[in-house]
CSV table of C-alpha atoms and ligand atoms in Angstrom, one decimal:
chain,number,residue,atom,x,y,z
A,1,MET,CA,-21.6,2.1,-1.2
A,2,PRO,CA,-20.3,0.5,-4.3
A,3,LYS,CA,-19.8,-3.2,-4.0
A,4,CYS,CA,-16.6,-3.7,-6.0
A,5,GLY,CA,-15.1,-6.8,-6.8
A,6,GLU,CA,-12.2,-8.5,-8.8
A,7,SER,CA,-13.0,-6.6,-12.0
A,8,GLU,CA,-13.4,-3.0,-10.4
A,9,THR,CA,-10.1,-3.7,-8.6
A,10,ARG,CA,-8.3,-4.7,-11.9
A,11,ASP,CA,-9.5,-1.4,-13.3
A,12,ALA,CA,-8.3,0.5,-10.2
A,13,ILE,CA,-4.9,-1.2,-10.3
A,14,GLY,CA,-4.7,-0.4,-14.2
A,15,ALA,CA,-5.4,3.1,-13.3
A,16,ALA,CA,-2.6,3.4,-10.8
A,17,SER,CA,-0.2,1.7,-12.9
A,18,ASP,CA,-1.1,4.0,-15.9
A,19,ALA,CA,-0.7,7.1,-13.6
A,20,TRP,CA,2.7,5.7,-12.1
A,21,GLY,CA,5.1,7.0,-14.7
A,22,ALA,CA,4.1,10.6,-14.4
A,23,TRP,CA,3.6,10.7,-10.8
A,24,ARG,CA,7.1,9.5,-10.0
A,25,ALA,CA,8.4,11.8,-12.6
A,26,LYS,CA,7.1,14.8,-10.7
A,27,THR,CA,9.7,16.8,-8.5
A,28,ALA,CA,9.5,15.6,-4.8
A,29,ALA,CA,8.1,19.4,-4.0
A,30,GLU,CA,5.4,18.9,-6.5
A,31,ARG,CA,4.1,15.8,-5.0
A,32,GLY,CA,4.8,17.3,-1.4
A,33,SER,CA,2.6,20.2,-2.3
A,34,LEU,CA,-0.4,18.1,-3.5
A,35,ILE,CA,-0.2,15.9,-0.1
A,36,ALA,CA,-0.1,19.1,2.0
A,37,GLY,CA,-3.2,20.4,-0.1
A,38,LEU,CA,-4.9,17.3,1.0
A,39,ALA,CA,-3.9,17.8,4.5
A,40,GLY,CA,-5.1,21.3,4.6
A,41,LEU,CA,-8.5,20.2,3.2
A,42,MET,CA,-9.0,17.7,5.8
A,43,ARG,CA,-8.0,20.4,8.4
A,44,ARG,CA,-10.6,22.8,6.7
A,45,ASP,CA,-13.3,20.0,6.9
A,46,THR,CA,-12.4,18.4,10.4
A,47,ASP,CA,-15.8,18.9,12.0
A,48,ARG,CA,-17.6,17.4,8.9
A,49,LEU,CA,-15.1,14.4,8.7
A,50,ALA,CA,-15.2,13.9,12.5
A,51,GLU,CA,-19.1,13.8,12.5
A,52,LEU,CA,-19.0,11.3,9.5
A,53,MET,CA,-16.6,9.3,11.5
A,54,THR,CA,-18.6,9.1,14.6
A,55,LEU,CA,-21.8,8.1,12.7
A,56,GLU,CA,-20.0,5.6,10.9
A,57,GLN,CA,-17.6,3.9,13.5
A,58,GLY,CA,-19.1,5.1,16.8
A,59,LYS,CA,-16.1,6.6,18.4
A,60,PRO,CA,-17.0,10.0,20.7
A,61,LEU,CA,-16.8,13.1,18.4
A,62,ALA,CA,-14.0,14.5,20.4
A,63,GLU,CA,-11.9,11.2,19.7
A,64,ALA,CA,-13.0,11.6,16.1
A,65,ARG,CA,-11.7,15.1,15.8
A,66,GLY,CA,-8.5,13.8,17.4
A,67,GLU,CA,-8.2,11.3,14.6
A,68,ILE,CA,-8.7,13.8,11.8
A,69,ALA,CA,-5.8,15.8,13.4
A,70,TYR,CA,-3.7,12.5,13.8
A,71,ALA,CA,-4.7,11.6,10.1
A,72,LEU,CA,-3.7,14.8,8.5
A,73,SER,CA,-0.4,15.0,10.6
A,74,PHE,CA,0.8,12.0,8.6
A,75,LEU,CA,0.2,13.9,5.4
A,76,ASP,CA,1.7,16.9,6.7
A,77,TRP,CA,4.9,14.9,7.6
A,78,SER,CA,5.1,13.0,4.3
A,79,ALA,CA,4.7,16.1,2.3
A,80,GLU,CA,7.8,17.2,4.1
A,81,GLU,CA,9.7,14.1,3.9
A,82,ALA,CA,9.3,13.7,0.2
A,83,LYS,CA,12.0,16.0,-0.1
A,84,ARG,CA,14.3,14.1,1.9
A,85,VAL,CA,14.5,10.8,0.0
A,86,TYR,CA,18.2,10.8,-0.5
A,87,GLY,CA,20.3,8.2,-2.1
A,88,ASP,CA,24.1,7.9,-1.5
A,89,VAL,CA,27.4,8.0,-3.2
A,90,VAL,CA,29.6,5.2,-1.9
A,91,PRO,CA,33.4,5.2,-2.3
A,92,ALA,CA,34.2,2.7,-5.1
A,93,SER,CA,36.4,-0.3,-5.6
A,94,ALA,CA,38.6,1.2,-8.6
A,95,PRO,CA,39.8,4.7,-9.4
A,96,ASP,CA,37.6,4.5,-12.7
A,97,LYS,CA,34.4,3.7,-11.1
A,98,ARG,CA,31.4,5.4,-9.2
A,99,ILE,CA,28.8,3.5,-7.1
A,100,LEU,CA,25.4,5.2,-6.8
A,101,ALA,CA,22.6,3.9,-4.4
A,102,LEU,CA,19.3,5.4,-5.7
A,103,ARG,CA,16.2,5.4,-3.7
A,104,GLN,CA,13.3,4.7,-6.2
A,105,PRO,CA,9.5,4.3,-5.5
A,106,VAL,CA,8.4,0.6,-5.3
A,107,GLY,CA,5.5,1.1,-7.7
A,108,VAL,CA,1.7,0.5,-7.3
A,109,THR,CA,0.8,0.0,-3.7
A,110,ALA,CA,-2.2,-1.8,-2.3
A,111,ILE,CA,-3.3,-0.3,1.0
A,112,ILE,CA,-5.9,-2.4,3.3
A,113,THR,CA,-7.0,-0.7,6.1
A,114,PRO,CA,-9.0,-1.4,9.4
A,115,TRP,CA,-12.4,0.2,10.8
A,116,ASN,CA,-11.0,1.1,14.2
A,117,PHE,CA,-9.1,4.2,12.9
A,118,PRO,CA,-10.7,4.7,9.5
A,119,SER,CA,-9.0,8.0,8.4
A,120,ALA,CA,-5.5,7.8,10.1
A,121,MET,CA,-4.7,4.4,8.9
A,122,ILE,CA,-5.2,5.4,5.5
A,123,THR,CA,-3.1,8.6,5.7
A,124,ARG,CA,-0.4,6.6,7.7
A,125,LYS,CA,0.1,4.6,4.5
A,126,LEU,CA,-0.9,6.8,1.7
A,127,GLY,CA,1.0,9.8,2.8
A,128,PRO,CA,4.6,8.2,2.6
A,129,ALA,CA,3.5,5.9,-0.4
A,130,LEU,CA,2.5,9.1,-2.5
A,131,ALA,CA,5.6,11.1,-1.1
A,132,ALA,CA,7.9,8.3,-2.3
A,133,GLY,CA,6.3,8.4,-5.8
A,134,CYS,CA,4.0,5.5,-5.6
A,135,THR,CA,0.5,5.2,-6.7
A,136,ALA,CA,-2.0,3.5,-4.4
A,137,VAL,CA,-5.3,1.4,-4.6
A,138,VAL,CA,-6.8,1.7,-1.3
A,139,LYS,CA,-9.4,-0.9,0.3
A,140,PRO,CA,-11.0,0.4,3.5
A,141,ALA,CA,-12.6,-1.8,5.8
A,142,GLU,CA,-16.2,-2.9,5.2
A,143,ASP,CA,-17.4,-1.3,8.4
A,144,THR,CA,-16.0,2.0,7.6
A,145,PRO,CA,-16.0,2.9,3.9
A,146,LEU,CA,-17.7,6.5,4.1
A,147,SER,CA,-14.5,7.9,5.9
A,148,ALA,CA,-12.1,6.5,3.0
A,149,ILE,CA,-14.5,8.0,0.2
A,150,ALA,CA,-14.5,11.3,2.0
A,151,ILE,CA,-10.6,11.4,1.9
A,152,GLY,CA,-11.1,10.4,-1.9
A,153,GLU,CA,-13.5,13.3,-2.6
A,154,LEU,CA,-10.9,15.7,-1.1
A,155,ALA,CA,-7.9,14.2,-3.0
A,156,VAL,CA,-10.0,15.1,-6.3
A,157,GLU,CA,-10.5,18.6,-4.8
A,158,ALA,CA,-6.8,18.9,-3.9
A,159,GLY,CA,-6.0,18.3,-7.6
A,160,PHE,CA,-4.2,14.8,-7.6
A,161,PRO,CA,-4.1,13.5,-11.1
A,162,PRO,CA,-6.7,10.8,-12.0
A,163,GLY,CA,-5.4,7.1,-11.1
A,164,VAL,CA,-3.0,8.2,-8.4
A,165,ILE,CA,-5.3,7.4,-5.5
A,166,ASN,CA,-7.9,4.7,-6.0
A,167,ILE,CA,-10.2,3.6,-3.5
A,168,VAL,CA,-12.3,0.2,-3.9
A,169,THR,CA,-15.2,-0.6,-1.3
A,170,GLY,CA,-16.7,-3.8,-1.3
A,171,ASP,CA,-16.0,-7.6,-1.2
A,172,PRO,CA,-12.8,-8.0,0.8
A,173,ARG,CA,-11.9,-11.5,-0.6
A,174,ALA,CA,-12.3,-10.4,-4.3
A,175,ILE,CA,-10.6,-7.2,-3.9
A,176,GLY,CA,-7.7,-8.6,-1.9
A,177,GLY,CA,-7.4,-11.7,-4.1
A,178,ALA,CA,-7.5,-9.3,-7.3
A,179,MET,CA,-4.6,-7.3,-5.5
A,180,LEU,CA,-2.5,-10.3,-4.7
A,181,ASP,CA,-2.9,-11.9,-8.1
A,182,ASP,CA,-1.9,-8.8,-10.4
A,183,GLU,CA,1.7,-8.3,-11.4
A,184,ARG,CA,1.3,-4.6,-11.6
A,185,VAL,CA,0.9,-4.3,-7.8
A,186,ARG,CA,4.4,-4.2,-6.1
A,187,LYS,CA,3.7,-3.8,-2.6
A,188,ILE,CA,0.8,-4.4,0.0
A,189,SER,CA,0.7,-2.4,3.1
A,190,PHE,CA,-2.0,-3.8,5.6
A,191,THR,CA,-3.2,-3.0,9.2
A,192,GLY,CA,-5.6,-5.6,10.6
A,193,SER,CA,-5.6,-9.0,12.5
A,194,THR,CA,-2.7,-11.4,12.5
A,195,PRO,CA,-4.6,-14.3,10.8
A,196,VAL,CA,-5.3,-12.0,7.9
A,197,GLY,CA,-1.7,-10.8,7.8
A,198,ARG,CA,-0.6,-14.4,7.9
A,199,LEU,CA,-2.7,-15.2,4.9
A,200,LEU,CA,-1.6,-12.3,2.9
A,201,MET,CA,2.0,-13.3,3.6
A,202,GLU,CA,1.4,-16.5,2.2
A,203,GLN,CA,-0.5,-15.3,-0.9
A,204,ALA,CA,2.0,-12.5,-1.6
A,205,SER,CA,4.6,-15.1,-2.2
A,206,LYS,CA,3.1,-15.6,-5.8
A,207,HIS,CA,4.5,-12.2,-7.0
A,208,LEU,CA,7.2,-11.8,-4.2
A,209,LEU,CA,5.3,-8.7,-3.0
A,210,ARG,CA,6.9,-6.4,-0.6
A,211,LEU,CA,4.9,-6.3,2.6
A,212,SER,CA,4.2,-4.0,5.7
A,213,LEU,CA,2.1,-5.7,8.1
A,214,GLU,CA,0.6,-3.8,11.2
A,215,LEU,CA,-1.1,-6.7,13.0
A,216,GLY,CA,-2.5,-7.5,16.4
A,217,GLY,CA,-1.1,-6.6,19.8
A,218,HIS,CA,-1.6,-7.7,23.4
A,219,ALA,CA,0.1,-4.6,25.4
A,220,PRO,CA,1.1,-5.1,28.8
A,221,PHE,CA,1.1,-2.2,31.3
A,222,ILE,CA,3.4,-2.5,34.2
A,223,VAL,CA,3.3,-0.4,37.3
A,224,PHE,CA,6.5,-0.7,39.4
A,225,GLU,CA,6.3,0.1,43.0
A,226,ASP,CA,8.2,3.4,42.5
A,227,ALA,CA,6.0,4.5,39.8
A,228,ASP,CA,4.2,8.0,39.9
A,229,MET,CA,0.7,6.8,40.9
A,230,ASP,CA,-1.3,9.8,39.4
A,231,ARG,CA,0.6,9.4,36.1
A,232,ALA,CA,0.1,5.7,36.0
A,233,VAL,CA,-3.7,5.8,36.7
A,234,GLU,CA,-4.2,8.8,34.2
A,235,SER,CA,-2.3,7.0,31.5
A,236,ALA,CA,-4.0,3.7,32.1
A,237,VAL,CA,-7.4,5.3,31.5
A,238,ALA,CA,-6.2,7.1,28.5
A,239,CYS,CA,-4.5,3.9,27.1
A,240,LYS,CA,-7.1,1.3,27.8
A,241,PHE,CA,-10.2,3.2,26.9
A,242,ARG,CA,-9.3,5.0,23.8
A,243,ASN,CA,-11.8,3.9,21.0
A,244,ALA,CA,-13.5,1.8,23.6
A,245,GLY,CA,-10.4,-0.3,23.8
A,246,GLN,CA,-10.5,-1.1,20.0
A,247,THR,CA,-6.9,0.0,19.4
A,248,CYS,CA,-4.1,-2.4,18.6
A,249,ILE,CA,-1.7,-0.7,21.0
A,250,CYS,CA,-4.2,-0.1,23.9
A,251,ALA,CA,-3.3,-1.8,27.3
A,252,ASN,CA,-4.7,-5.4,27.4
A,253,ARG,CA,-3.2,-6.7,30.8
A,254,PHE,CA,-2.1,-4.9,33.8
A,255,TYR,CA,0.8,-5.9,36.0
A,256,VAL,CA,1.0,-3.9,39.2
A,257,HIS,CA,3.7,-4.5,41.9
A,258,GLU,CA,2.1,-6.2,44.8
A,259,SER,CA,3.1,-3.3,47.3
A,260,VAL,CA,0.9,-0.8,45.3
A,261,HIS,CA,-1.7,-3.1,43.6
A,262,ASP,CA,-4.5,-2.3,46.0
A,263,ARG,CA,-4.0,1.4,45.7
A,264,PHE,CA,-3.7,1.3,41.9
A,265,VAL,CA,-6.9,-0.8,41.7
A,266,GLU,CA,-8.8,1.7,43.9
A,267,ARG,CA,-7.4,4.8,42.1
A,268,PHE,CA,-8.1,3.1,38.7
A,269,GLY,CA,-11.7,2.1,39.5
A,270,ALA,CA,-12.3,5.4,40.8
A,271,ALA,CA,-11.1,7.1,37.8
A,272,MET,CA,-13.3,4.7,35.6
A,273,GLU,CA,-16.3,5.9,37.5
A,274,GLY,CA,-15.8,9.3,35.6
A,275,LEU,CA,-16.1,7.8,32.1
A,276,LYS,CA,-19.3,8.2,30.4
A,277,VAL,CA,-20.9,5.5,28.1
A,278,GLY,CA,-23.1,6.8,25.2
A,279,ASN,CA,-23.8,7.7,21.8
A,280,GLY,CA,-20.6,9.3,20.3
A,281,MET,CA,-22.5,12.4,19.2
A,282,GLY,CA,-23.5,13.1,22.8
A,283,GLU,CA,-22.0,15.7,25.0
A,284,GLY,CA,-19.2,14.3,27.3
A,285,VAL,CA,-19.3,11.0,26.0
A,286,ASN,CA,-16.1,8.9,26.5
A,287,ILE,CA,-17.0,5.6,25.5
A,288,GLY,CA,-19.1,4.6,22.4
A,289,PRO,CA,-20.3,1.4,21.0
A,290,LEU,CA,-18.2,-1.6,19.9
A,291,ILE,CA,-17.9,-2.0,16.0
A,292,ASN,CA,-20.2,-5.0,15.6
A,293,ASP,CA,-22.0,-8.1,17.4
A,294,ALA,CA,-19.0,-10.3,17.1
A,295,GLY,CA,-16.9,-7.5,18.8
A,296,ILE,CA,-19.3,-7.2,21.7
A,297,GLU,CA,-19.7,-11.0,22.0
A,298,LYS,CA,-15.9,-11.5,22.2
A,299,VAL,CA,-15.6,-9.1,25.0
A,300,GLU,CA,-18.3,-10.8,26.9
A,301,GLU,CA,-16.7,-14.3,26.3
A,302,HIS,CA,-13.5,-12.9,27.8
A,303,VAL,CA,-15.2,-11.7,30.9
A,304,ALA,CA,-17.1,-14.8,31.5
A,305,ASP,CA,-13.8,-17.0,30.9
A,306,ALA,CA,-11.9,-14.8,33.6
A,307,VAL,CA,-14.7,-15.0,36.0
A,308,SER,CA,-14.9,-18.9,35.5
A,309,LYS,CA,-11.2,-19.2,36.4
A,310,GLY,CA,-11.4,-17.2,39.5
A,311,ALA,CA,-11.1,-13.5,38.5
A,312,LYS,CA,-13.2,-10.9,40.4
A,313,VAL,CA,-15.1,-8.2,38.6
A,314,VAL,CA,-14.4,-4.8,40.5
A,315,ARG,CA,-16.5,-2.6,38.1
A,316,GLY,CA,-18.5,-3.0,35.1
A,317,GLY,CA,-18.5,-6.5,33.3
A,318,ARG,CA,-21.8,-6.2,31.4
A,319,ARG,CA,-23.4,-4.5,28.5
A,320,ALA,CA,-24.6,-0.9,29.2
A,321,SER,CA,-28.0,0.1,27.7
A,322,VAL,CA,-27.9,3.4,25.8
A,323,GLU,CA,-31.4,4.7,25.1
A,324,GLY,CA,-32.1,4.9,21.4
A,325,CYS,CA,-29.0,3.0,20.3
A,326,VAL,CA,-28.2,-0.5,19.4
A,327,ASP,CA,-27.2,-2.8,22.1
A,328,ARG,CA,-23.5,-2.7,21.6
A,329,PHE,CA,-22.1,-0.7,24.5
A,330,PHE,CA,-20.0,-2.3,27.1
A,331,GLN,CA,-19.4,-1.0,30.7
A,332,PRO,CA,-15.9,0.0,31.4
A,333,THR,CA,-14.6,-3.1,33.3
A,334,LEU,CA,-12.2,-3.6,35.8
A,335,ILE,CA,-11.1,-7.1,36.8
A,336,THR,CA,-8.5,-8.4,39.4
A,337,GLY,CA,-6.9,-11.7,39.7
A,338,MET,CA,-5.9,-12.3,36.2
A,339,THR,CA,-3.9,-15.4,35.8
A,340,PRO,CA,-1.9,-16.7,32.5
A,341,ASP,CA,-4.5,-19.2,31.4
A,342,MET,CA,-7.3,-16.6,31.1
A,343,ARG,CA,-8.3,-15.5,27.6
A,344,VAL,CA,-7.7,-11.8,28.8
A,345,ALA,CA,-4.1,-12.7,29.5
A,346,THR,CA,-3.3,-13.8,25.9
A,347,ASP,CA,-6.0,-12.8,23.3
A,348,GLU,CA,-6.8,-9.5,22.1
A,349,THR,CA,-9.8,-8.4,23.9
A,350,PHE,CA,-10.4,-5.3,21.6
A,351,GLY,CA,-13.2,-3.8,24.2
A,352,PRO,CA,-13.2,-1.6,27.6
A,353,VAL,CA,-12.0,-4.4,29.8
A,354,ALA,CA,-8.9,-4.1,32.1
A,355,PRO,CA,-7.7,-7.1,33.7
A,356,VAL,CA,-5.0,-6.7,36.6
A,357,ALA,CA,-2.5,-9.1,38.1
A,358,ALA,CA,-0.1,-8.6,40.9
A,359,PHE,CA,3.7,-9.2,40.7
A,360,SER,CA,6.5,-9.3,42.9
A,361,SER,CA,9.9,-8.7,41.0
A,362,GLU,CA,11.0,-7.0,37.8
A,363,GLU,CA,12.4,-10.3,36.6
A,364,GLU,CA,9.0,-12.0,36.9
A,365,VAL,CA,7.0,-9.2,35.2
A,366,VAL,CA,9.3,-8.8,32.2
A,367,ARG,CA,9.0,-12.5,31.8
A,368,LEU,CA,5.3,-12.4,31.8
A,369,ALA,CA,5.2,-9.3,29.7
A,370,ASN,CA,7.1,-11.1,27.0
A,371,ASP,CA,5.2,-14.5,27.2
A,372,SER,CA,3.0,-13.5,24.3
A,373,GLU,CA,3.0,-14.2,20.7
A,374,TYR,CA,2.5,-10.4,20.0
A,375,GLY,CA,5.2,-7.6,20.1
A,376,LEU,CA,3.5,-4.5,19.2
A,377,ALA,CA,3.5,-2.3,22.3
A,378,ALA,CA,4.3,-2.4,25.9
A,379,TYR,CA,4.2,0.2,28.8
A,380,PHE,CA,5.9,0.7,32.1
A,381,PHE,CA,5.8,3.2,34.9
A,382,THR,CA,8.7,3.8,37.2
A,383,ASP,CA,10.9,6.6,38.3
A,384,ASN,CA,14.2,4.5,38.4
A,385,ALA,CA,16.2,5.7,35.6
A,386,SER,CA,18.4,2.5,35.3
A,387,ARG,CA,15.3,0.4,35.1
A,388,VAL,CA,14.1,2.5,32.4
A,389,MET,CA,16.9,1.4,30.2
A,390,ARG,CA,17.1,-2.0,31.4
A,391,VAL,CA,13.3,-2.8,30.9
A,392,SER,CA,13.1,-0.9,27.7
A,393,GLU,CA,15.7,-3.0,26.1
A,394,THR,CA,14.5,-6.3,27.4
A,395,LEU,CA,10.8,-6.0,26.4
A,396,GLU,CA,10.3,-7.8,23.1
A,397,TYR,CA,8.1,-5.1,21.7
A,398,GLY,CA,8.2,-2.7,18.7
A,399,ILE,CA,6.9,0.3,20.8
A,400,VAL,CA,7.6,1.0,24.5
A,401,GLY,CA,6.0,3.8,26.5
A,402,VAL,CA,7.9,4.7,29.6
A,403,ASN,CA,5.7,6.8,31.9
A,404,ASP,CA,3.6,7.3,28.7
A,405,GLY,CA,0.5,5.8,27.8
A,406,GLY,CA,0.1,7.5,24.4
A,407,PRO,CA,3.3,7.0,22.3
A,408,SER,CA,1.4,7.3,18.7
A,409,THR,CA,2.5,10.3,16.7
A,410,ALA,CA,3.3,10.8,13.0
A,411,GLN,CA,7.1,11.3,13.4
A,412,ALA,CA,7.9,8.1,15.3
A,413,PRO,CA,8.2,4.5,14.0
A,414,PHE,CA,5.2,2.5,14.6
A,415,GLY,CA,5.3,-1.3,14.2
A,416,GLY,CA,5.7,-4.5,16.0
A,417,VAL,CA,7.8,-7.7,16.3
A,418,LYS,CA,6.9,-11.3,16.4
A,419,HIS,CA,3.2,-11.9,15.2
A,420,SER,CA,2.5,-8.2,15.5
A,421,GLY,CA,4.0,-7.7,12.0
A,422,LEU,CA,6.7,-6.3,9.7
A,423,GLY,CA,7.9,-2.7,8.9
A,424,ARG,CA,7.4,0.5,10.4
A,425,GLU,CA,5.0,3.2,9.5
A,426,GLY,CA,5.6,7.0,10.4
A,427,GLY,CA,8.4,9.6,10.4
A,428,LYS,CA,11.5,9.1,8.0
A,429,TYR,CA,11.2,5.2,8.8
A,430,ALA,CA,8.0,5.1,6.8
A,431,MET,CA,9.8,6.0,3.2
A,432,ASP,CA,11.9,2.8,3.6
A,433,GLU,CA,8.8,0.8,3.0
A,434,TYR,CA,7.8,2.6,-0.2
A,435,THR,CA,11.3,2.8,-1.8
A,436,GLU,CA,13.7,0.4,-3.5
A,437,LEU,CA,17.3,0.8,-3.4
A,438,LYS,CA,18.9,0.5,-6.9
A,439,TYR,CA,22.6,0.1,-7.2
A,440,VAL,CA,24.1,1.9,-10.1
A,441,SER,CA,27.8,0.6,-10.9
A,442,TRP,CA,29.1,3.4,-13.2
A,443,ARG,CA,32.6,3.1,-15.0
A,444,LEU,CA,33.9,6.3,-16.1
B,501,LIG,C1,-4.0,0.7,15.6
B,501,LIG,O1,-4.9,0.6,16.5
B,501,LIG,O2,-3.9,0.1,14.9
B,501,LIG,C2,-3.4,2.2,15.6
B,501,LIG,C3,-3.3,2.9,16.9
B,501,LIG,C4,-2.5,4.2,16.6
B,501,LIG,O3,-2.1,4.5,15.7
B,501,LIG,O4,-2.2,4.6,17.8
């Protein structure tokens, strides 16, 4: 891969800046049609792109295919939404005046994306940015540049004018520094860790950049006594083990009512037995490797810490060896007896570990769930309609799954509160992130 640094990033920003005038001048239908064209090429090349992703990132091939479908759904949606970026005509304060509120593109947008969803996190930002009339400089994660380059190649084939989409791979500090330092960049959209998000926010103050930050999470998954147990178990497996647990919105801590705790643990453990750990290219594999050594070491530390504080490992708890592959696989792990002082109860594990604690009342579990610096996603399972509204409103999270462990979809607002970030991605809401309101006061 090219190891780009400061000067290549400045060149890319220059290209995006030069291309901006002509790109924003296109009609929404023209921009939408190019974006839809890129989606169509990704659809055509799904198998190739998915294979590349599995080889590069490790997730099982079926999940990689799912991610390509997810990724192109953001482009499909944005291509349509380009035509609906409306302004307002506001009743004026004098008979000879008119007040217009125009929506205009913010300008050159820097897009910084993570390795866990190497394609979808790009298109979730790029789609609405392009639809709004912005041009973009994309810096993919160092672990997964190939998936980004593949999207760039398809953008060329789709006919995007030069400079509208730029991809810089390489040194994150040099690239990020150049993005933050260049007045031509008007906006940064970042998905990644909370510490890096905080740093970007500090440094973005220099040019008062607009920011969208999708940061860490520590999702509670609550099973009330009246929950449909089949659905709770099935959702727990899907939500916890997607991408081997390397997902910002995956369940990190499970709270189960004391009256159904043992039944849930038994059923959850039995369901985990069916999960196959292995090479993502292999048939029927559900859990691939973790992304790097630091990733798997952190998972081991979390399990050891929990055990040293009294937790019991019910299943898994160790690395899994997969013949012919790197030593970076971890067994799907179920732990009981989680207490608030354990790292699994407070820090993102980003691995296939499910720690469980019992609770006795709704009030107690909502307090436990909200006792976190994070506020990205939370899940709860109940058949009580009043509780659905009460708990949904009280949970301090940007996304709440009610009897649903898989809320991600292109048309919904995705994002967090507290240390999980700022802004929303997805649906019509994403367009606000890439447009400025201009007030025109017109005296007739
Ligand atoms: C993420 O982990 O940041 C994204 C997950 C999703 O979009 O479902």
